[in-house]
Structure formats: C-alpha cells, structure tokens
Short mmCIF file of C-alpha atoms and ligand atoms in Angstrom, two decimals:
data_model
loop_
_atom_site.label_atom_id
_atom_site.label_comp_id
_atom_site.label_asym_id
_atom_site.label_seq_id
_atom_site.Cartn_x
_atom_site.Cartn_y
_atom_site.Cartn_z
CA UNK A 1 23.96 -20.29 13.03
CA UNK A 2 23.56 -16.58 12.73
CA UNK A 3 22.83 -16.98 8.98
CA UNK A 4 19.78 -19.23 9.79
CA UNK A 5 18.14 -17.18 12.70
CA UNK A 6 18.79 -14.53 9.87
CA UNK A 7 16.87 -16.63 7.78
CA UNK A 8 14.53 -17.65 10.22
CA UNK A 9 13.65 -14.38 11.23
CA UNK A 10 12.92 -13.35 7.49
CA UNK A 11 10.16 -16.36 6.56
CA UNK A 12 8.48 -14.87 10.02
CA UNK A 13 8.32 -11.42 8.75
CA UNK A 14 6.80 -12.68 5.60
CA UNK A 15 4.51 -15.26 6.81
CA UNK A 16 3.00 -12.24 9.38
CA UNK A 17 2.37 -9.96 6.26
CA UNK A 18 0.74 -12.80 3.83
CA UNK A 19 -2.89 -13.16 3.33
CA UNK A 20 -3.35 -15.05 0.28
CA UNK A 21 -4.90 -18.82 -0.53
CA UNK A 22 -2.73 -20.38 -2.79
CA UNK A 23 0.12 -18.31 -4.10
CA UNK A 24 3.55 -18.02 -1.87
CA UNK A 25 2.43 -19.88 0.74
CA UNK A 26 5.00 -22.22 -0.20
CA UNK A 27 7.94 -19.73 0.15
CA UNK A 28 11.63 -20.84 -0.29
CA UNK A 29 14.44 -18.39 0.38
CA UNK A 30 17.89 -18.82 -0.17
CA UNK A 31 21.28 -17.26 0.34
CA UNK A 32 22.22 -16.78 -2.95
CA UNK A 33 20.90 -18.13 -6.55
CA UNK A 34 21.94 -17.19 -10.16
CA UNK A 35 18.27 -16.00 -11.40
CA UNK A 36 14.84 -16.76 -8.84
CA UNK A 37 12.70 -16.75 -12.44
CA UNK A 38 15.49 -19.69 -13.36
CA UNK A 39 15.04 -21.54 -10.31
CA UNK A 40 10.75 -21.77 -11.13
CA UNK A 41 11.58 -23.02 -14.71
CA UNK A 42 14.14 -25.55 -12.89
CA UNK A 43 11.36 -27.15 -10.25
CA UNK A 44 10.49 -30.54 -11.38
CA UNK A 45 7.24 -31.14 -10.41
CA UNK A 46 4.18 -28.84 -11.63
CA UNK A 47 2.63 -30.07 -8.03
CA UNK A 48 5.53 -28.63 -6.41
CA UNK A 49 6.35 -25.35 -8.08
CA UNK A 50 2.09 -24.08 -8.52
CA UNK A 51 1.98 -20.88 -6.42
CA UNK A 52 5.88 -21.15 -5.09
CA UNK A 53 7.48 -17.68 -4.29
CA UNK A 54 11.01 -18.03 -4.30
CA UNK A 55 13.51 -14.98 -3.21
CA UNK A 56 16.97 -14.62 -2.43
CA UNK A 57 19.31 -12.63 -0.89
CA UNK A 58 21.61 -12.18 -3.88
CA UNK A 59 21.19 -13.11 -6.94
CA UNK A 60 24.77 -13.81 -9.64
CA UNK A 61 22.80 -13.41 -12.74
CA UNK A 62 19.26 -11.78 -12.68
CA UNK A 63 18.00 -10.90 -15.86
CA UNK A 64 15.81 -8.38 -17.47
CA UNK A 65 13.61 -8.07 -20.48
CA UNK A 66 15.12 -8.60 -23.66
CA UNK A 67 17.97 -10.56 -22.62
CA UNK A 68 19.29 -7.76 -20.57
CA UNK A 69 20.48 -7.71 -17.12
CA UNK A 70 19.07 -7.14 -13.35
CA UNK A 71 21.82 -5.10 -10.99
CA UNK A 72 21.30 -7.70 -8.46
CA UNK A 73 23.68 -6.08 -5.58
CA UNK A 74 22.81 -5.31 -2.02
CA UNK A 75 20.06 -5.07 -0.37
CA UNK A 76 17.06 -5.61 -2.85
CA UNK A 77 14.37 -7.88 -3.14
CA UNK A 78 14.95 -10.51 -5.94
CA UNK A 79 11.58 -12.55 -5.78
CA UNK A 80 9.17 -15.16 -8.32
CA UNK A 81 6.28 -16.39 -8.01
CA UNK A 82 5.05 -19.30 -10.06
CA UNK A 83 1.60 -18.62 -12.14
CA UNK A 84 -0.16 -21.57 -13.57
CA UNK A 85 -2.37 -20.07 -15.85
CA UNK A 86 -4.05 -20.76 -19.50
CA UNK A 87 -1.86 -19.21 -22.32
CA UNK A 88 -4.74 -16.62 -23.36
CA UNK A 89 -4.00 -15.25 -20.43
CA UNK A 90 -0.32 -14.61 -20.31
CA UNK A 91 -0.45 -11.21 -21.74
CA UNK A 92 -2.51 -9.94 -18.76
CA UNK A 93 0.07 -11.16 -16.13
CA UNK A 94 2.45 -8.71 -16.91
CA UNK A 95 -0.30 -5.29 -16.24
CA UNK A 96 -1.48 -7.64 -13.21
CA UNK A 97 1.94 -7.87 -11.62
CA UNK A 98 2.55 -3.77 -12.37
CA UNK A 99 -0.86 -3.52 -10.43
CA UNK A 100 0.32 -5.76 -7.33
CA UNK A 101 3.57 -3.70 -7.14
CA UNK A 102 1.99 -0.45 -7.04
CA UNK A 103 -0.71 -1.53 -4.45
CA UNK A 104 1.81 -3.08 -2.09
CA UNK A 105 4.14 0.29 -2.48
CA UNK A 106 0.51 2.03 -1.37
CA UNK A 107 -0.53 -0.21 1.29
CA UNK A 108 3.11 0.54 2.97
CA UNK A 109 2.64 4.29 2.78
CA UNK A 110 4.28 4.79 -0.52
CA UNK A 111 2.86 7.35 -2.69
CA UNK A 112 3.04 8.31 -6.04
CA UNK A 113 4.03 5.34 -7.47
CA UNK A 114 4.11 5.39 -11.47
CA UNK A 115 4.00 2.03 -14.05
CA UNK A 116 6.37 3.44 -17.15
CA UNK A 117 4.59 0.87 -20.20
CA UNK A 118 5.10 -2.34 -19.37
CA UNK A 119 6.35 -2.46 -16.38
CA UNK A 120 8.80 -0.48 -14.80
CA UNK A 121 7.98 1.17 -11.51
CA UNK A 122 9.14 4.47 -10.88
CA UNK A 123 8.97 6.78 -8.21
CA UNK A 124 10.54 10.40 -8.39
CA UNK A 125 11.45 9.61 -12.09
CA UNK A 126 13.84 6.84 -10.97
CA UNK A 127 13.30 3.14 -11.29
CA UNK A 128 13.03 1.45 -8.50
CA UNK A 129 11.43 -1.74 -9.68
CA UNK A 130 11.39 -3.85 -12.52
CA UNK A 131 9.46 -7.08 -13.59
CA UNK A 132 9.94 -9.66 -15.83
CA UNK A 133 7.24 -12.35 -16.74
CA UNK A 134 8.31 -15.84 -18.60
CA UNK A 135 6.36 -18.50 -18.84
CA UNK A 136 7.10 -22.36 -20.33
CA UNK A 137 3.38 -23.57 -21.13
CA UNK A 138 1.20 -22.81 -18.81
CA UNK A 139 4.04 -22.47 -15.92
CA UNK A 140 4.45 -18.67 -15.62
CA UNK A 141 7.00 -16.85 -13.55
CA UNK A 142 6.77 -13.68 -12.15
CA UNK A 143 10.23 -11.83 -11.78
CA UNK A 144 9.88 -8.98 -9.09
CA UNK A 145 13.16 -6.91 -8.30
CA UNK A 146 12.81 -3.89 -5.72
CA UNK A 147 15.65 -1.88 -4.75
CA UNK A 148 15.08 -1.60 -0.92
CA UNK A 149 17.82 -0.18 0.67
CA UNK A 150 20.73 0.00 -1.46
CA UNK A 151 23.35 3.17 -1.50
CA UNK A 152 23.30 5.54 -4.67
CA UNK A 153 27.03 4.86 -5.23
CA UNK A 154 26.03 1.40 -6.08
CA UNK A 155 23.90 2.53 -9.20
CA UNK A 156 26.51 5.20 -9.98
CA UNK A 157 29.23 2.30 -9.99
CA UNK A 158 27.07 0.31 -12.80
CA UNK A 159 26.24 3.41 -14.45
CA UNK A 160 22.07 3.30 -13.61
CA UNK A 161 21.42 7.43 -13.06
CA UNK A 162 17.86 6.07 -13.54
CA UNK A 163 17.94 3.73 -10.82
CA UNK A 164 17.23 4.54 -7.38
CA UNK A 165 16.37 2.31 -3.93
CA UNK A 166 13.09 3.19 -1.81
CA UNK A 167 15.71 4.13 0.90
CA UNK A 168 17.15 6.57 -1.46
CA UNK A 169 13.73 8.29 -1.68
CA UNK A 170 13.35 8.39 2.13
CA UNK A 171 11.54 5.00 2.33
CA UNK A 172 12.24 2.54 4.83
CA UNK A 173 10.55 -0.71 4.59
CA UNK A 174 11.26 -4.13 5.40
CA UNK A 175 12.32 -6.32 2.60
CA UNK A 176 10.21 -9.13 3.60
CA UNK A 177 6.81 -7.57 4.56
CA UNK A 178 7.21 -5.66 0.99
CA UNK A 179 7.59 -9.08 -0.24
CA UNK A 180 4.41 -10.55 1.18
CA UNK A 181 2.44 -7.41 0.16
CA UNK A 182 3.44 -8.00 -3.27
CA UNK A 183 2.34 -11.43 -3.62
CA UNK A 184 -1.06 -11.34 -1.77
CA UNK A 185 -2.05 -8.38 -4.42
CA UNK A 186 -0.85 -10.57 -6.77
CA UNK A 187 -3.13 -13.34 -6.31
CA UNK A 188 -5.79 -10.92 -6.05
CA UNK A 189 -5.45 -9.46 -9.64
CA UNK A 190 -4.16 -12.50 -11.30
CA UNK A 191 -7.75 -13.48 -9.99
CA UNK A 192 -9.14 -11.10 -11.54
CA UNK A 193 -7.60 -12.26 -14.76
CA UNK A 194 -8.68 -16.11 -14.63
CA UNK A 195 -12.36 -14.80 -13.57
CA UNK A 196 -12.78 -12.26 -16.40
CA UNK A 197 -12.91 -9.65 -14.35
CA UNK A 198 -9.65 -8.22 -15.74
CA UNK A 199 -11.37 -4.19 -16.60
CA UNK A 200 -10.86 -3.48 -12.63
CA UNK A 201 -7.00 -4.34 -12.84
CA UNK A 202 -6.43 -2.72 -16.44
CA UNK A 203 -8.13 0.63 -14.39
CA UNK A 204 -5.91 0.49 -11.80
CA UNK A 205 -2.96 0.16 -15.39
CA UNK A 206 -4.42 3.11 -16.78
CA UNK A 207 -4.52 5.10 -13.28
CA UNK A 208 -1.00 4.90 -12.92
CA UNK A 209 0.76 4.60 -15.92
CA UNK A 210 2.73 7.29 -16.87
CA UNK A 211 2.97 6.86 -20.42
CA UNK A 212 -0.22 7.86 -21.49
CA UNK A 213 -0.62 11.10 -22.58
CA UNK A 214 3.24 11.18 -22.91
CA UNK A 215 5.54 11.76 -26.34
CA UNK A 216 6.89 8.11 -27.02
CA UNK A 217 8.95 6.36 -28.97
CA UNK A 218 8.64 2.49 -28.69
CA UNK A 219 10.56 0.33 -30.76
CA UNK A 220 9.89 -3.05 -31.89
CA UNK A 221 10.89 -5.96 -34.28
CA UNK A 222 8.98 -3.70 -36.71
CA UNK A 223 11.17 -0.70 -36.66
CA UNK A 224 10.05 2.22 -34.55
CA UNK A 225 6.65 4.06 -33.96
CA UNK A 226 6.69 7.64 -32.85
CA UNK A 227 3.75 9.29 -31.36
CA UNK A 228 1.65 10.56 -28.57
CA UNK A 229 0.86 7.21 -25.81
CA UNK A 230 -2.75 7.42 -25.56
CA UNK A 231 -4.29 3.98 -23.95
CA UNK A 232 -3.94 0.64 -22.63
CA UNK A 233 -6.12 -1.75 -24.42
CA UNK A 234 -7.71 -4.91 -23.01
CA UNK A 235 -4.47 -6.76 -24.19
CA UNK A 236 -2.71 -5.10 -21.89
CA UNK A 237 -1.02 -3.35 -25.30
CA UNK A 238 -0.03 -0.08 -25.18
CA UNK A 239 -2.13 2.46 -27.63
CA UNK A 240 -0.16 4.92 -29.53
CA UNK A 241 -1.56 7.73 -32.11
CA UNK A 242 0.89 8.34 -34.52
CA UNK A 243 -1.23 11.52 -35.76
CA UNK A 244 -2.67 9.47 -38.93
CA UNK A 245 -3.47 6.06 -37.10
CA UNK A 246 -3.78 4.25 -33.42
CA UNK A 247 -0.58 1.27 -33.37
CA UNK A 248 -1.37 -0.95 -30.87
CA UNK A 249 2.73 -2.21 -29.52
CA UNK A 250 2.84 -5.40 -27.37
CA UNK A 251 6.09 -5.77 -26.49
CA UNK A 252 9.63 -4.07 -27.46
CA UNK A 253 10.58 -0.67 -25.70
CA UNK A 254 8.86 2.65 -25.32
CA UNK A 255 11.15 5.45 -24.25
CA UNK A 256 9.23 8.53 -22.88
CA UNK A 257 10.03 12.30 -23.93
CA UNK A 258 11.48 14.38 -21.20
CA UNK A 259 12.89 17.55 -20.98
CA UNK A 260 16.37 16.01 -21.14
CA UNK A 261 15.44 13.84 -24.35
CA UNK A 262 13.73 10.49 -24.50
CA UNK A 263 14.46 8.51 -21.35
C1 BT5 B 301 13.33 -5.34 -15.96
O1 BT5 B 301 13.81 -5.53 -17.21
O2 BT5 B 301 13.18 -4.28 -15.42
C2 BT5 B 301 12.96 -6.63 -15.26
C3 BT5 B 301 13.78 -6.88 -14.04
C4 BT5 B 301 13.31 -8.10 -13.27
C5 BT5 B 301 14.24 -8.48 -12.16
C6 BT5 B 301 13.70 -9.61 -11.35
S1 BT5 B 301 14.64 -9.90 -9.92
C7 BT5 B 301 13.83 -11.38 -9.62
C8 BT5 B 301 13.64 -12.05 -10.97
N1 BT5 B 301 14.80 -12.82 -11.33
C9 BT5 B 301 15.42 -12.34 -12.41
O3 BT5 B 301 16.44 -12.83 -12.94
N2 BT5 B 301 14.76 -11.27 -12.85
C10 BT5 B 301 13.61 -10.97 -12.05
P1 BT5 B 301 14.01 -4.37 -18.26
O4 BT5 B 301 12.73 -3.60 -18.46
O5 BT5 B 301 14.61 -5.04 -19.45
O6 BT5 B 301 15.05 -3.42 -17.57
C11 BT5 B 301 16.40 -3.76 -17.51
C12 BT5 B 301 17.17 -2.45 -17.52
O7 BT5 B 301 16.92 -1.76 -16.26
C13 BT5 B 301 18.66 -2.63 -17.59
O8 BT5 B 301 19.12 -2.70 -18.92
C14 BT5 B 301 19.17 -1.40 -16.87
O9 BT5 B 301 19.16 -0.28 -17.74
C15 BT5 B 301 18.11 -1.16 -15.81
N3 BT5 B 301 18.45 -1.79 -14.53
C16 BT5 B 301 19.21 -2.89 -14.28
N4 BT5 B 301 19.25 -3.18 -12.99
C17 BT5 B 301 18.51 -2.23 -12.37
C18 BT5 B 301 18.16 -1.99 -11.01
N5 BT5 B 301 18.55 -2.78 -10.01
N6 BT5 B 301 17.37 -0.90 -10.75
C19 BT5 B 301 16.92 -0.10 -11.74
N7 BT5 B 301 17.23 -0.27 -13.03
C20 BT5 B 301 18.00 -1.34 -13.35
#
C-alpha cells in the first residue's frame, strides 16, 4: 500500500512537470529492474515502446559505455526513453540528449553545468550524470542516470572520487520533476535533429562542452590520439589538432588534462 501511494505520488510529480507531444507520455516506473535501456530493447511491440520513458527506482545491473557499469545505488534517477528515429541520425542523439540534460539542470536553477565529450555531465569537476544511447534499427534508447541525492560514502565505497550527487553539490531537486524536464528537452532537440535543424543543438554542444580547448587524450580502436580538443563537428565528432593534422574521433574515450594528470 505505502509502496504504491509512493508510486502514485511519483507519476503525479512527473506528469505536472511534462510538456511534450509524443515522447514519455507513456511513462512506466517500476520498483526495481536490471537495466531501463534493457527493458526498451525487451518491449515487443514498436507501437508500444515509440516515445516510452521508463525509470526505476533501482536498477541490479545498469550499464555504461563500453560494456562498463552504472553505480545504480540509492537515490538516483535511472531513466530511457525510446527514440524511433532513421539510422543517419543516430549519431546526433547522443549531443541531443547531453543538450536536454544540461537544459533541464538550467531550467531547475542549476548552473554551470559542463558536457565532458560525449557525454558525461559534470558539475564542480565531478560527474554527476552519465548517458548511454543504443539503438536496434531504428529503435533507439536513451540511457539517462542522475545522481540525485545519494551520500558521498556511497561513491567512496565503489571507489568513484569522480562521482558526486546534485545533493552533494548543495542541490536539492525532486527526482521526478528532473525527470520530466529531461525528457520534454529531449523531444525538443531530438526535433531539431529529424527537422534538420540540428546547428542550434550542436551550439548549445559547443557552449558547454568542456573539452574544447582542453589537452586530451582520446583513445580508440585505432590506438590513441594526443592533442589539443578544438571542435565539435556536425557529426557530433569530437575535433582534435594533433599539431600536424585535425582527427576527427567518434567514439572511444577522451580523458582531459588536469592539474592532477589526465582525468
Ligand atoms: C555512462 O557510461 O556514463 C553512461 C551511464 C548511463 C546510465 C543510465 S541509467 C539508465 C540507463 N540504464 C542503464 O543501464 N544505463 C543507463 P560511461 O561513460 O561508460 O561511464 C561509466 C563510468 O562512469 C564507470 O566506469 C565509472 O567510472 C563511472 N561511474 C559509474 N557509475 C557512476 C555514477 N553513478 N556516477 C558517476 N560516475 C559513475
């Protein structure tokens, strides 16, 4: 009983903070699930899963990029939303869901926001989001974790001094409404995407990524490519000039230099 007023109490807090047409309207939340990107590649139907947002309280085995893995403890939002969208377009989706994160952290007060290339969200230098797109044909899901509220001991415990929750930063928000932010900016820039219109959402990239102009390294199937970050191109690629060319990287992992070493 007290789970589903719990529950109950939730969809109302989303519903109230959604203004979208199409995507998570349909909005399914459960207790507890292994991965919410699994659960979109599970649903049957393409009817049934087009523009489904699924979350969960707790997920058992939430994933990252590159087969790694999601710290999926406490109280974070674990949340996917289903993309049906032509597969020229999938490398956009990725820069558009950065976008939606980091206008949803602004429209709750949250400033200073950063998108580390591809699409890590920090704040403070600490990761407080991360995002993983997968798509199966033209079925795309979009993977949003967000520490909320969690307790630093819990990313000390899994050994995360990167990590951080918004509450840790002095953020308070409500799991639910953050939710709801997140997908109605969503479906604005993944319009923005289908209508060719994509330059006003790669601006928004380029405003707030933090790799450009930074000292990376990124490294790739292709071995490694050191240099200085210096663009996003309309691929959604990340530009870097080695000091005798301009590699474009699409995927792999670019650490950033720091004062402490590349992080
Ligand atoms: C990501 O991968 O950052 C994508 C994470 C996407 C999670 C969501 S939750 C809902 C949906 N369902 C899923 O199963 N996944 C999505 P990547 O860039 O590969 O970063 C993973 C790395 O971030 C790990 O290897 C850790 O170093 C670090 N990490 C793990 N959990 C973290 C957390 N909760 N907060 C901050 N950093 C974390």
């Amino acid at each position: 009983m007290q789970d589903r007023i719990h529950i109950e109490n939730a969809i109302k807090q989303y519903e109230s903070a959604l203004d979208t047409r199409i995507l998570g309207r349909k909005f399914i939340l459960l207790d507890e699930i292994d991965s919410t990107n699994a659960y979109i590649r599970r649903v049957e139907s393409d009817d049934q899963c087009e523009g489904m947002a699924v979350a969960a309280m707790h997920q058992n085995s939430g994933r990252g990029r590159l087969g790694r893995s999601w710290l999926s403890e406490g109280y974070g939002l674990y949340l996917s939303v289903a993309v049906f969208l032509n597969s020229s377009l999938l490398p956009g989706l990725p820069i558009a869901a950065a976008c939606a994160v980091t206008d949803a952290f602004e429209s709750l007060g949250m400033e200073g926001a950063g998108i580390k290339w591809p699409n890590d969200i920090i704040i403070s230098g600490k990761k407080v989001c991360g995002i993983l797109c997968q798509a199966w044909g033209r079925r795309a899901a979009v993977g949003i974790g967000v520490n909320i509220c969690q307790s630093s001991e819990v990313f000390q415990k899994a050994e995360l001094p990167n990590a951080a929750s918004l509450s840790m930063l002095g953020y308070d928000v409500d799991r639910w409404t953050t939710a709801a932010k997140i997908v109605t900016a969503l479906e604005k820039h993944v319009g923005c995407l289908e209508k060719n219109n994509f330059e006003e959402t790669l601006i928004c990239y380029r405003t707030r990524c933090v790799s450009i102009g930074r000292e990376v390294i990124a490294s790739g199937a292709n071995g490694e490519v050191h240099g200085t970050a210096v663009d996003i191109d309309g691929n959604g690629s990340l530009v870097i000039d080695t000091g005798s060319e301009k590699v474009h990287v699409s995927s792999g992992e670019v650490r950033l230099r720091t004062p402490y070493g590349y992080l």
